[in-house]
Coordinates of C-alpha atoms and ligand atoms in Angstrom, one line a residue:
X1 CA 11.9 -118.9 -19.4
X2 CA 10.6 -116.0 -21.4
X3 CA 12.7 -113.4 -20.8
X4 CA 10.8 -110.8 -22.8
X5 CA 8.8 -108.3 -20.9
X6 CA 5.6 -105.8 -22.0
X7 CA 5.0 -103.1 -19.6
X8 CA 1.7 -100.7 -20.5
X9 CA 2.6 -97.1 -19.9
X10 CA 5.4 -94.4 -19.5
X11 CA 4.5 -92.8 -16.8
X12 CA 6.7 -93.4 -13.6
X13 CA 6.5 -96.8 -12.3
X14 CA 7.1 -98.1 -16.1
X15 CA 10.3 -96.5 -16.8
X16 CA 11.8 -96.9 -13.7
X17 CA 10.7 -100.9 -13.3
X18 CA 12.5 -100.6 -17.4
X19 CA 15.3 -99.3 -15.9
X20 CA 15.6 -102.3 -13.3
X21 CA 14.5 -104.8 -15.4
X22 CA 17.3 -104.1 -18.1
X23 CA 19.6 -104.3 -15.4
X24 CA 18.9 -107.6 -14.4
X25 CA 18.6 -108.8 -17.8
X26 CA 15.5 -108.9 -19.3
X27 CA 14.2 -107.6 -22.4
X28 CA 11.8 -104.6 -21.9
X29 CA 9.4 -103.7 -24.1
X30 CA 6.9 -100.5 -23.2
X31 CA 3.7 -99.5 -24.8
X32 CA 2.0 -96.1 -24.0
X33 CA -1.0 -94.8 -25.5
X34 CA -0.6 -91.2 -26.0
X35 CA 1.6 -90.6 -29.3
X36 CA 4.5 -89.0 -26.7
X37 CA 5.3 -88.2 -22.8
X38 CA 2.2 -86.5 -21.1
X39 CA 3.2 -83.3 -20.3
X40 CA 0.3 -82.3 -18.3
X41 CA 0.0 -81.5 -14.2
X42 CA 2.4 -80.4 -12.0
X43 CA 4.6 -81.3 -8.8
X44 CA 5.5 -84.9 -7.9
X45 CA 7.8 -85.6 -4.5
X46 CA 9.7 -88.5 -4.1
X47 CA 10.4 -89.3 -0.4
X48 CA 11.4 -91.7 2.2
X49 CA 12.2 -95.2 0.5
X50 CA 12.0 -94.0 -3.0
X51 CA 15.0 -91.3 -2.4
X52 CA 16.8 -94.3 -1.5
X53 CA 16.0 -96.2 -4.8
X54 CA 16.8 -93.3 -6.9
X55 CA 19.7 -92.7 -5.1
X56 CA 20.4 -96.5 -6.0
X57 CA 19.5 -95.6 -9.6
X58 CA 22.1 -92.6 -9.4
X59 CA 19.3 -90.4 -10.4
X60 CA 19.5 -88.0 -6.7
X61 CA 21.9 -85.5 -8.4
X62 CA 19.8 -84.9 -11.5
X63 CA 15.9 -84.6 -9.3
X64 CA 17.8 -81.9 -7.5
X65 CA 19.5 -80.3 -10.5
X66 CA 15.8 -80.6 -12.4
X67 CA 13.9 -79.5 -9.7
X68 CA 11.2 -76.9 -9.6
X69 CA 13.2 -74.5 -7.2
X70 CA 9.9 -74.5 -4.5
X71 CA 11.5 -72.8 -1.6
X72 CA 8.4 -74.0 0.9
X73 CA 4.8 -73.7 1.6
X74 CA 2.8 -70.7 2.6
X75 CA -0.7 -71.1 3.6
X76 CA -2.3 -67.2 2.4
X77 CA -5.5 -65.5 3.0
X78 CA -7.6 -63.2 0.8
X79 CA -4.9 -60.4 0.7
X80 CA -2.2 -62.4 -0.1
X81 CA -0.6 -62.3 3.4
X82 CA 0.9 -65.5 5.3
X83 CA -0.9 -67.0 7.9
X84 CA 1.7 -69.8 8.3
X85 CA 4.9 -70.4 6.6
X86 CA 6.9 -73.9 6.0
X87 CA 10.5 -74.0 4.7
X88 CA 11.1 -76.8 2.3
X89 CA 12.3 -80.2 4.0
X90 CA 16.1 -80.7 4.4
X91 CA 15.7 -84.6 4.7
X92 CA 14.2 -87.5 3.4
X93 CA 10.6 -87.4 4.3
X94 CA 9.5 -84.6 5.7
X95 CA 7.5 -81.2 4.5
X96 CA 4.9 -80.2 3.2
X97 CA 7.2 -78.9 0.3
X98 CA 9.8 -82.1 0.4
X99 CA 13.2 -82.1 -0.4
X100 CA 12.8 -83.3 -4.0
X101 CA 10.1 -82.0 -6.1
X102 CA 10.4 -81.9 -9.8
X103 CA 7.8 -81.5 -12.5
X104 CA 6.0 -84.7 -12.9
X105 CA 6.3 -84.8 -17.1
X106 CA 10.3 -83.8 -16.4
X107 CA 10.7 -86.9 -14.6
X108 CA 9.0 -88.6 -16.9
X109 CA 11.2 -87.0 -19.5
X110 CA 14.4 -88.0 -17.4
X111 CA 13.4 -91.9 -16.9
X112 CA 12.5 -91.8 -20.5
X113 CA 16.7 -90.4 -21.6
X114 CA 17.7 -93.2 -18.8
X115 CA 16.0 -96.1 -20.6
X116 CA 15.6 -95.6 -24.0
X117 CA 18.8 -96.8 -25.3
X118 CA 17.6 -100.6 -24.3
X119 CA 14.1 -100.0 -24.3
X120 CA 11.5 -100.8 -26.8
X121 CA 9.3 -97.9 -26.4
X122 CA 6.4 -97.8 -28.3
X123 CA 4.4 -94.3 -28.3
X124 CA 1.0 -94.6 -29.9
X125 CA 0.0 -98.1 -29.3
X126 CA -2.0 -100.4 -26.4
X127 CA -2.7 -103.9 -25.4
X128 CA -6.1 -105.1 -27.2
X129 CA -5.8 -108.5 -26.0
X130 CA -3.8 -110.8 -22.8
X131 CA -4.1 -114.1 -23.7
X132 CA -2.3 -116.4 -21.1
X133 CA -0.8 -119.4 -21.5
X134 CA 2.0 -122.2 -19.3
X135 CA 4.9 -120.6 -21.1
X136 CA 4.2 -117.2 -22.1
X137 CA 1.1 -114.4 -22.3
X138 CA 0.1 -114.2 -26.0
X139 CA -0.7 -109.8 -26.3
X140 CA -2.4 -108.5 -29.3
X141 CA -1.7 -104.8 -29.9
X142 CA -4.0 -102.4 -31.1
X143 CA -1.8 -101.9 -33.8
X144 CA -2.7 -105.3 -35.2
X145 CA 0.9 -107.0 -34.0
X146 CA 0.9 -110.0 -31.6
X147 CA 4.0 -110.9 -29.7
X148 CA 4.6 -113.8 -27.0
X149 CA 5.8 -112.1 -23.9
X150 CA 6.9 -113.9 -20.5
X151 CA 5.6 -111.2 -17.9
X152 CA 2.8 -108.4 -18.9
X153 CA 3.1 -105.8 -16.4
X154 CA -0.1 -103.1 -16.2
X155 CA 1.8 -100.0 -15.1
X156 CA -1.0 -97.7 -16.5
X157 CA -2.8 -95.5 -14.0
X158 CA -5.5 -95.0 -12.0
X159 CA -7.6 -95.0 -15.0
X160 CA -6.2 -98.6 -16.5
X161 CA -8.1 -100.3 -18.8
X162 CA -6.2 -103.1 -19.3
X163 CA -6.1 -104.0 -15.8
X164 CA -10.2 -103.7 -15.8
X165 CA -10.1 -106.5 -18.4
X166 CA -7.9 -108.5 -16.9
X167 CA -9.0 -108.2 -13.1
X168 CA -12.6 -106.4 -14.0
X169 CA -13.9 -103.8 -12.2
X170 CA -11.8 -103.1 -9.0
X171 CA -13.1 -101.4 -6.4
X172 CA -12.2 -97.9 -6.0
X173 CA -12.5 -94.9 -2.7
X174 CA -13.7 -91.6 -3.5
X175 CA -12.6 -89.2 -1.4
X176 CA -14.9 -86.7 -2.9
X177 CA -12.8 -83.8 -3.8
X178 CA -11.8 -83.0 -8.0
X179 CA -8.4 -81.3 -9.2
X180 CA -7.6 -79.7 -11.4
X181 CA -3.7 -78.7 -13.0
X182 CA -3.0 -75.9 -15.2
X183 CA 0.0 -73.4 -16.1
X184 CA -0.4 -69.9 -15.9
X185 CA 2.2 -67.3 -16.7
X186 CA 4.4 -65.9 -14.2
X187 CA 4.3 -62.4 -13.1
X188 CA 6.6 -60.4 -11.3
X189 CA 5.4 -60.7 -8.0
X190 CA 5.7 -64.0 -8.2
X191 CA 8.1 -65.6 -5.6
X192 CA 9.0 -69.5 -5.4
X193 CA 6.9 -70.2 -2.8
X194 CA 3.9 -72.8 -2.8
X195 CA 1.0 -70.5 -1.7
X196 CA -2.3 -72.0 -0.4
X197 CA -5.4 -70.3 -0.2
X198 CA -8.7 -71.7 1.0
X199 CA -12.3 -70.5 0.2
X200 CA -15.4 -70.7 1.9
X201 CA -17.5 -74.0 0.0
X202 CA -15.0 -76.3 0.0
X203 CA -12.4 -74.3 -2.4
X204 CA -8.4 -74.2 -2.5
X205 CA -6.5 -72.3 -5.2
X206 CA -2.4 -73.2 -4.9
X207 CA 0.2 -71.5 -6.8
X208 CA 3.6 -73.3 -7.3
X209 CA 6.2 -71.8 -9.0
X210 CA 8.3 -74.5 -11.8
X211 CA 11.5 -74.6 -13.1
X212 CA 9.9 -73.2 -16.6
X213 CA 9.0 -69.8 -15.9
X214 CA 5.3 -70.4 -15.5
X215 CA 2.9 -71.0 -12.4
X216 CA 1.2 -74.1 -11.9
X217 CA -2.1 -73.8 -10.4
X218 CA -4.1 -76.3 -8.5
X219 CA -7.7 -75.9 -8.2
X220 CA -9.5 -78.6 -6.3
X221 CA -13.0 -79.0 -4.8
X222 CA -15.5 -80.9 -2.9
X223 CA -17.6 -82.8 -5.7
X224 CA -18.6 -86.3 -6.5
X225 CA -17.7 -87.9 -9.5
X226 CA -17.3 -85.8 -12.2
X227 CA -13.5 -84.8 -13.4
X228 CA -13.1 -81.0 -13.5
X229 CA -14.4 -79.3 -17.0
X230 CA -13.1 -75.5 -17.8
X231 CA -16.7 -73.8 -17.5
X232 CA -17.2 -75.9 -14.2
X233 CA -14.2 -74.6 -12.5
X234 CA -15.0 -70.9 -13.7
X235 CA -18.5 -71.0 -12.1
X236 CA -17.0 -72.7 -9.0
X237 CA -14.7 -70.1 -8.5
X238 CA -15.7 -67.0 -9.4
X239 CA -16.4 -65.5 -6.0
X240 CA -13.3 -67.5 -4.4
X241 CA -11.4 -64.4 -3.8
X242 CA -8.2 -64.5 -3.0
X243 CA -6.0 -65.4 -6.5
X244 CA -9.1 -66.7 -7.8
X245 CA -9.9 -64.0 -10.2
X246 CA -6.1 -64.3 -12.1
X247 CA -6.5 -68.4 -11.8
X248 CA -9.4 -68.2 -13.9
X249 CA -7.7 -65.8 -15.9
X250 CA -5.4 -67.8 -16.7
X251 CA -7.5 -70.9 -17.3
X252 CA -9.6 -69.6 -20.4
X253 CA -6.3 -69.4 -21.9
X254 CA -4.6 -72.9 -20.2
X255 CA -3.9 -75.3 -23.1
X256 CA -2.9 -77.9 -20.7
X257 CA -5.9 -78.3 -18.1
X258 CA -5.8 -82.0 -16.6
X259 CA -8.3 -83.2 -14.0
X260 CA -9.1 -85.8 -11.9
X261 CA -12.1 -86.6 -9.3
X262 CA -9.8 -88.5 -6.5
X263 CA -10.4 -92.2 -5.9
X264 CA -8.1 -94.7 -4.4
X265 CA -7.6 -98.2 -6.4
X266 CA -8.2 -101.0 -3.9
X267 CA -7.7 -104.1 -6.2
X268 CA -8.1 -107.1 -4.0
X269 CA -5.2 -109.1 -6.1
X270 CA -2.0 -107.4 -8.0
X271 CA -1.8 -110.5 -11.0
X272 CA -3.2 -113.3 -12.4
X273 CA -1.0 -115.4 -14.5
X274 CA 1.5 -114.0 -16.0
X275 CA -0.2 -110.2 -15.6
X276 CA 1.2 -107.9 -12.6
X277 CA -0.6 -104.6 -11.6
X278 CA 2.0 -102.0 -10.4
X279 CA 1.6 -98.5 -10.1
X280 CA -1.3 -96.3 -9.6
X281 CA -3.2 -99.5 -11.6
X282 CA -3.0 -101.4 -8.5
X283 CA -3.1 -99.0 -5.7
X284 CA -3.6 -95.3 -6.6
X285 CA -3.4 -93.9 -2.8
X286 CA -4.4 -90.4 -4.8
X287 CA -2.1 -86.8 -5.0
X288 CA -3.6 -86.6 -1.0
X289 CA -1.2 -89.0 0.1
X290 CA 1.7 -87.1 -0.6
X291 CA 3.1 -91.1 -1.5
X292 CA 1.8 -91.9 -5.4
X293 CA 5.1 -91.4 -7.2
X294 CA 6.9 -92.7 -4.1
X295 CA 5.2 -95.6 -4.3
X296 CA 5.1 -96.2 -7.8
X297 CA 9.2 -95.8 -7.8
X298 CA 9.5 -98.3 -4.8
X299 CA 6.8 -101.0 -6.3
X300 CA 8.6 -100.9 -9.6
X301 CA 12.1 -101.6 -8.0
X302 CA 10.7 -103.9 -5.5
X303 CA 8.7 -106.1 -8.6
X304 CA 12.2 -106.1 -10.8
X305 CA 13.8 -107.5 -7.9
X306 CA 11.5 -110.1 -7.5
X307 CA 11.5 -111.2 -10.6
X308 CA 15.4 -111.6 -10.9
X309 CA 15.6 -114.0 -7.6
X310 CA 12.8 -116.4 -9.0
X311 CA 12.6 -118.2 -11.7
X312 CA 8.5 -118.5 -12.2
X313 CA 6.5 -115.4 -12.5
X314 CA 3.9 -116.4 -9.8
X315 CA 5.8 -116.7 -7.3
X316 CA 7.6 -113.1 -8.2
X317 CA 4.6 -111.4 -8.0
X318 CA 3.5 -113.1 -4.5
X319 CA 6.7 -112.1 -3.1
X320 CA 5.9 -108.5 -4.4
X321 CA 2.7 -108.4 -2.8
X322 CA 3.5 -109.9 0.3
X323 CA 6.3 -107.3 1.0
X324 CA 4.5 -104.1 -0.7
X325 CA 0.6 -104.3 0.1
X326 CA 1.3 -103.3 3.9
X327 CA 3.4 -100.5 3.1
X328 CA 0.4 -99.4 0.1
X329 CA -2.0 -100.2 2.9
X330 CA -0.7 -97.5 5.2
X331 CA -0.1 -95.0 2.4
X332 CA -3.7 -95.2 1.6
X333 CA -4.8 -94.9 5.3
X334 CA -5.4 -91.1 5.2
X335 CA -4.6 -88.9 8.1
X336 CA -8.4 -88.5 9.9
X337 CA -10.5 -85.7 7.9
X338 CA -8.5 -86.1 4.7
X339 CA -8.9 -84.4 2.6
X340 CA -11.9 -83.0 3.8
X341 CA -10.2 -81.1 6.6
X342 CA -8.5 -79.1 4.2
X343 CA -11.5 -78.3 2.2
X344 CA -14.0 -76.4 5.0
X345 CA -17.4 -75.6 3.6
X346 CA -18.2 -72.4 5.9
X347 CA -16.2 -69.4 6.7
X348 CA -16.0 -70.6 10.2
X349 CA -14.2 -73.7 8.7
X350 CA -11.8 -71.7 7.2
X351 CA -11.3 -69.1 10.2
X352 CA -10.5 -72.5 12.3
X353 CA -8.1 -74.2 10.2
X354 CA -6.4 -70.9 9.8
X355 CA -6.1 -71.0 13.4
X356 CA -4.7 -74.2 13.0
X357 CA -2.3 -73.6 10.6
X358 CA -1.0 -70.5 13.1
X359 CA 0.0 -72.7 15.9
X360 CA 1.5 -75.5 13.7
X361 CA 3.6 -72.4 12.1
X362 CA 4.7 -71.6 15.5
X363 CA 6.5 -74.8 16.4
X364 CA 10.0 -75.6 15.6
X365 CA 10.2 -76.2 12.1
X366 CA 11.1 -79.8 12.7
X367 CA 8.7 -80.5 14.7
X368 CA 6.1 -78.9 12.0
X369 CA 7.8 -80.7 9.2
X370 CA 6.8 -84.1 10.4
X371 CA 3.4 -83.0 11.1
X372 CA 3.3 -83.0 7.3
X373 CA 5.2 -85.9 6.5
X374 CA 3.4 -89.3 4.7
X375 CA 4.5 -92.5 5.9
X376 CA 7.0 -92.6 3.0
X377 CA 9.9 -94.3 5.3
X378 CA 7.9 -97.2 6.3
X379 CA 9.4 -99.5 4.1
X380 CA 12.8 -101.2 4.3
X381 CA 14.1 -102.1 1.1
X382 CA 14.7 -105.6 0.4
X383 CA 18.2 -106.8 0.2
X384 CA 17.9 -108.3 -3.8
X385 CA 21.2 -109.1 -5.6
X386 CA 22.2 -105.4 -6.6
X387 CA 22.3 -105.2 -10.5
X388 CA 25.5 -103.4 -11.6
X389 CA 26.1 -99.5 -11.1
X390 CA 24.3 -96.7 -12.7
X391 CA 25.2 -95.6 -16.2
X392 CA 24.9 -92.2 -17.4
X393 CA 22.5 -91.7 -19.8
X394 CA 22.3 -93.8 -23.4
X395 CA 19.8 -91.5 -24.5
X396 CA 18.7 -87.7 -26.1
X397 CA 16.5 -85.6 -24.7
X398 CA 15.9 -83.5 -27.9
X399 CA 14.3 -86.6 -29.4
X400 CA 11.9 -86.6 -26.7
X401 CA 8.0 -86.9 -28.3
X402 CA 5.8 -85.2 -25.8
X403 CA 2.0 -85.0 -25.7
X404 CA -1.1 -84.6 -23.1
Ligands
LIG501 C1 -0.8 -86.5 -17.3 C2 -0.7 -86.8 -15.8 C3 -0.4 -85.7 -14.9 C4 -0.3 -86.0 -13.5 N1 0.0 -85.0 -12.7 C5 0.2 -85.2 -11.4 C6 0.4 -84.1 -10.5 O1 0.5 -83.0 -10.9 N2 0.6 -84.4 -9.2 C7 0.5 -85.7 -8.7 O2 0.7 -85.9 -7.5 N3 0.3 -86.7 -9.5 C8 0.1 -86.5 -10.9 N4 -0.2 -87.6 -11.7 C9 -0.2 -88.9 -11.1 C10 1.2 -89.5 -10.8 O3 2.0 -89.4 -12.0 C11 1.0 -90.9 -10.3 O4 0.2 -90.9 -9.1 C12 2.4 -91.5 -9.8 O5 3.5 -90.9 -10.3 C13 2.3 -93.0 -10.2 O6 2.6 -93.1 -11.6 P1 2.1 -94.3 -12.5 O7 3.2 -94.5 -13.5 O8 1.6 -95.4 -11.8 O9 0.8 -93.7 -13.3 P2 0.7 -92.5 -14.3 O10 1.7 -91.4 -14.0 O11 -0.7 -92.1 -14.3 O12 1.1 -93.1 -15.7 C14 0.3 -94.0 -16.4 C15 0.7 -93.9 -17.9 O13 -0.1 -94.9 -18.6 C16 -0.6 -94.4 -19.8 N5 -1.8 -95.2 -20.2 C17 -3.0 -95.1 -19.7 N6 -3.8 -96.0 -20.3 C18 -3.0 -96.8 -21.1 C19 -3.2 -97.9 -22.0 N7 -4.4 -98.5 -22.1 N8 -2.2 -98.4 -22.7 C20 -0.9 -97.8 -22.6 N9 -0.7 -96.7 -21.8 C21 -1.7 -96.2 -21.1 C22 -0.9 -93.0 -19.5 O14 -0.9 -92.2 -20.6 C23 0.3 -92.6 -18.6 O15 1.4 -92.2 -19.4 C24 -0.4 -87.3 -13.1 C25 -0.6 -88.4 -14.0 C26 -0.8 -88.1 -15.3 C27 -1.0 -89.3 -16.3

């Protein structure tokens, strides 16, 4: 067999399915489009099964060590004051700040030092063309190359192209609400908590603190389609009281504004041939979920497994289906009213789900914390030959291209 494999994208699930891959012997080669790691948006948590896989990947030590120092959650009102208050988890799953957050383009970063001493990473280039064929997929790169490759795996977002060619158009769930990710700087009465604020007309500013100095502000929105645009967001929020008025601020000058209109991938089938979806390609369950980078970490270690304990491709990825899709499933299944719930349109909204948030930050924090916790532990990891222990890392950070 082939034993060559062409992942699209370095985002999450393509590093870390790298990282398995080379462990089990194959030959891993990974294209990205942007010329170097996106460095855009903010928080990603890894929880429940995926702990367990990093842990597996001896990677626990450094999300803590690289995390962004978010002591909990604090749901504010217009003055700034608390109206509930979450501490961050102390276990696997729970919180609505969980136990591991680190910057999303840092973990990206990390995976990238963890696999790019047997990695062929390729910054700057796509798939043009999947032609499949009995022995191997035949991929013509943008960049004019073709290569013969035994597995193509589509780990390239929500937004994949290459998995619309392959599969066309999948369908997709809006959830009609838009975010929007930018960093602001820091000021001195900052703290490191995650502070929520809700607006009359649908409207929620959050402030995160990072492990960088700066703020990261999330700005998100009922709306249809459209992904957030800078003079879009101002008009939206200019009488959202509240932090609004230093959020904007700060956006005229925010050179790394990323946006997205939410909408869950539902693709009816994860591969055809010798292509694989994994990642938010195949299932995008959406920020809302609290489960997208969990899922992605667990899919990519579940696919790599699969693929070392059969010898044909096909039936790889039908084991991979078989064992993932419920677990995707039930991430996607959305807690009744999300993420509408969170987004009230009228003042009384608001009052009411402040009221809400009161008497869920007057039970025992426990308690509270599960209230808040995704289905992340839902999933028992499958018992696959273990590839050999972790090895520290082959790679240099300082080399590290980045881009948006
Ligand atoms: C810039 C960015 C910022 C994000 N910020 C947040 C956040 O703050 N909070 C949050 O919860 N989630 C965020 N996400 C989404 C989150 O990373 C994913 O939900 C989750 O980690 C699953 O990752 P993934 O690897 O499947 O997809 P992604 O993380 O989306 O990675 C996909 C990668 O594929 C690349 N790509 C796209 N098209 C092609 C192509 N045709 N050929 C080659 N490469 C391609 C992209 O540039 C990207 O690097 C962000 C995603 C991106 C891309």
């Amino acid at each position: 067999m082939n034993r060559r494999i062409l992942i699209s994208g370095a985002g999450i699930a393509g590093p870390t399915l790298a990282w398995w891959l080379h462990r089990y012997g194959w030959q891993v080669t990974v294209v990205e489009r942007a010329v170097g790691l996106r460095t855009a948006g903010q928080n990603v948590d890894v929880r429940g099964a995926a702990r367990e896989v990093i842990r597996r990947m001896g990677l626990d030590d450094e999300l803590a060590a690289r995390g962004t120092g978010e002591v909990g959650t604090r749901f504010v009102d217009e003055q700034g004051h608390t109206i509930a208050a979450f501490r961050a988890a102390t276990s696997d799953t729970a919180g609505a700040t969980a136990e591991r957050e680190i910057l999303r383009s840092q973990f990206a970063e990390l995976l990238l030092e963890r696999t790019r001493g047997h990695t062929d990473y390729r910054f700057g280039e796509q798939i043009e063309r999947i032609d499949d064929g009995p022995d191997a997929a035949t991929v013509t790169f943008a960049g004019g190359v073709t290569e013969r490759f035994g597995v193509v795996v589509l780990a390239d977002g929500v937004n994949s192209t290459t998995r619309d060619a392959v599969f066309g158009e999948v369908p997709r769930r809006p959830l009609g609400v838009s975010i929007a990710y930018y960093s602001i700087p820091r000021d001195a009465e900052d703290d490191d908590w995650w502070r929520w604020y809700n607006a009359p007309g649908g409207r929620t500013i959050s402030l995160r603190p990072d492990n960088v100095g700066r703020i990261r502000v999330m700005l998100s929105y009922r709306a249809g389609l459209g992904a957030p645009d800078r003079l879009d967001l101002q008009r939206r929020f200019a009488d959202a009281g509240g932090p609004a008025s230093r959020a904007l601020r700060g956006l005229a000058d925010a050179d790394d504004l990323y946006g997205e209109a939410l909408q869950q991938v539902r693709a009816p089938r994860w591969s055809a041939g010798r292509v694989v979806l994994l990642g938010d390609a195949a299932w995008c369950a959406t920020p809302v979920s609290g489960m997208g980078t969990s899922l992605a970490i667990v899919g990519a270690s579940t696919l790599a497994g699969e693929l070392a304990v059969h010898v044909h491709p096909r039936d790889a990825f039908a084991g991979y289906e078989r064992r993932l899709r419920p677990y995707v499933e039930r991430a996607q299944r959305l807690p009744p009213g999300t993420p509408k719930l969170a987004h009230p349109t009228s003042a009384t909204g608001v009052a009411l789900l402040r009221t809400g948030l009161r008497l869920v930050g007057a039970l025992p924090p426990a308690v509270a914390g599960r209230l808040f916790a995704p289905p992340a532990d839902r999933f028992t990891l499958p018992d696959f030959p273990q590839p050999e222990a972790a090895e520290g890392s082959p790679g240099s950070p300082s080399g590290t291209p980045t881009g948006r």
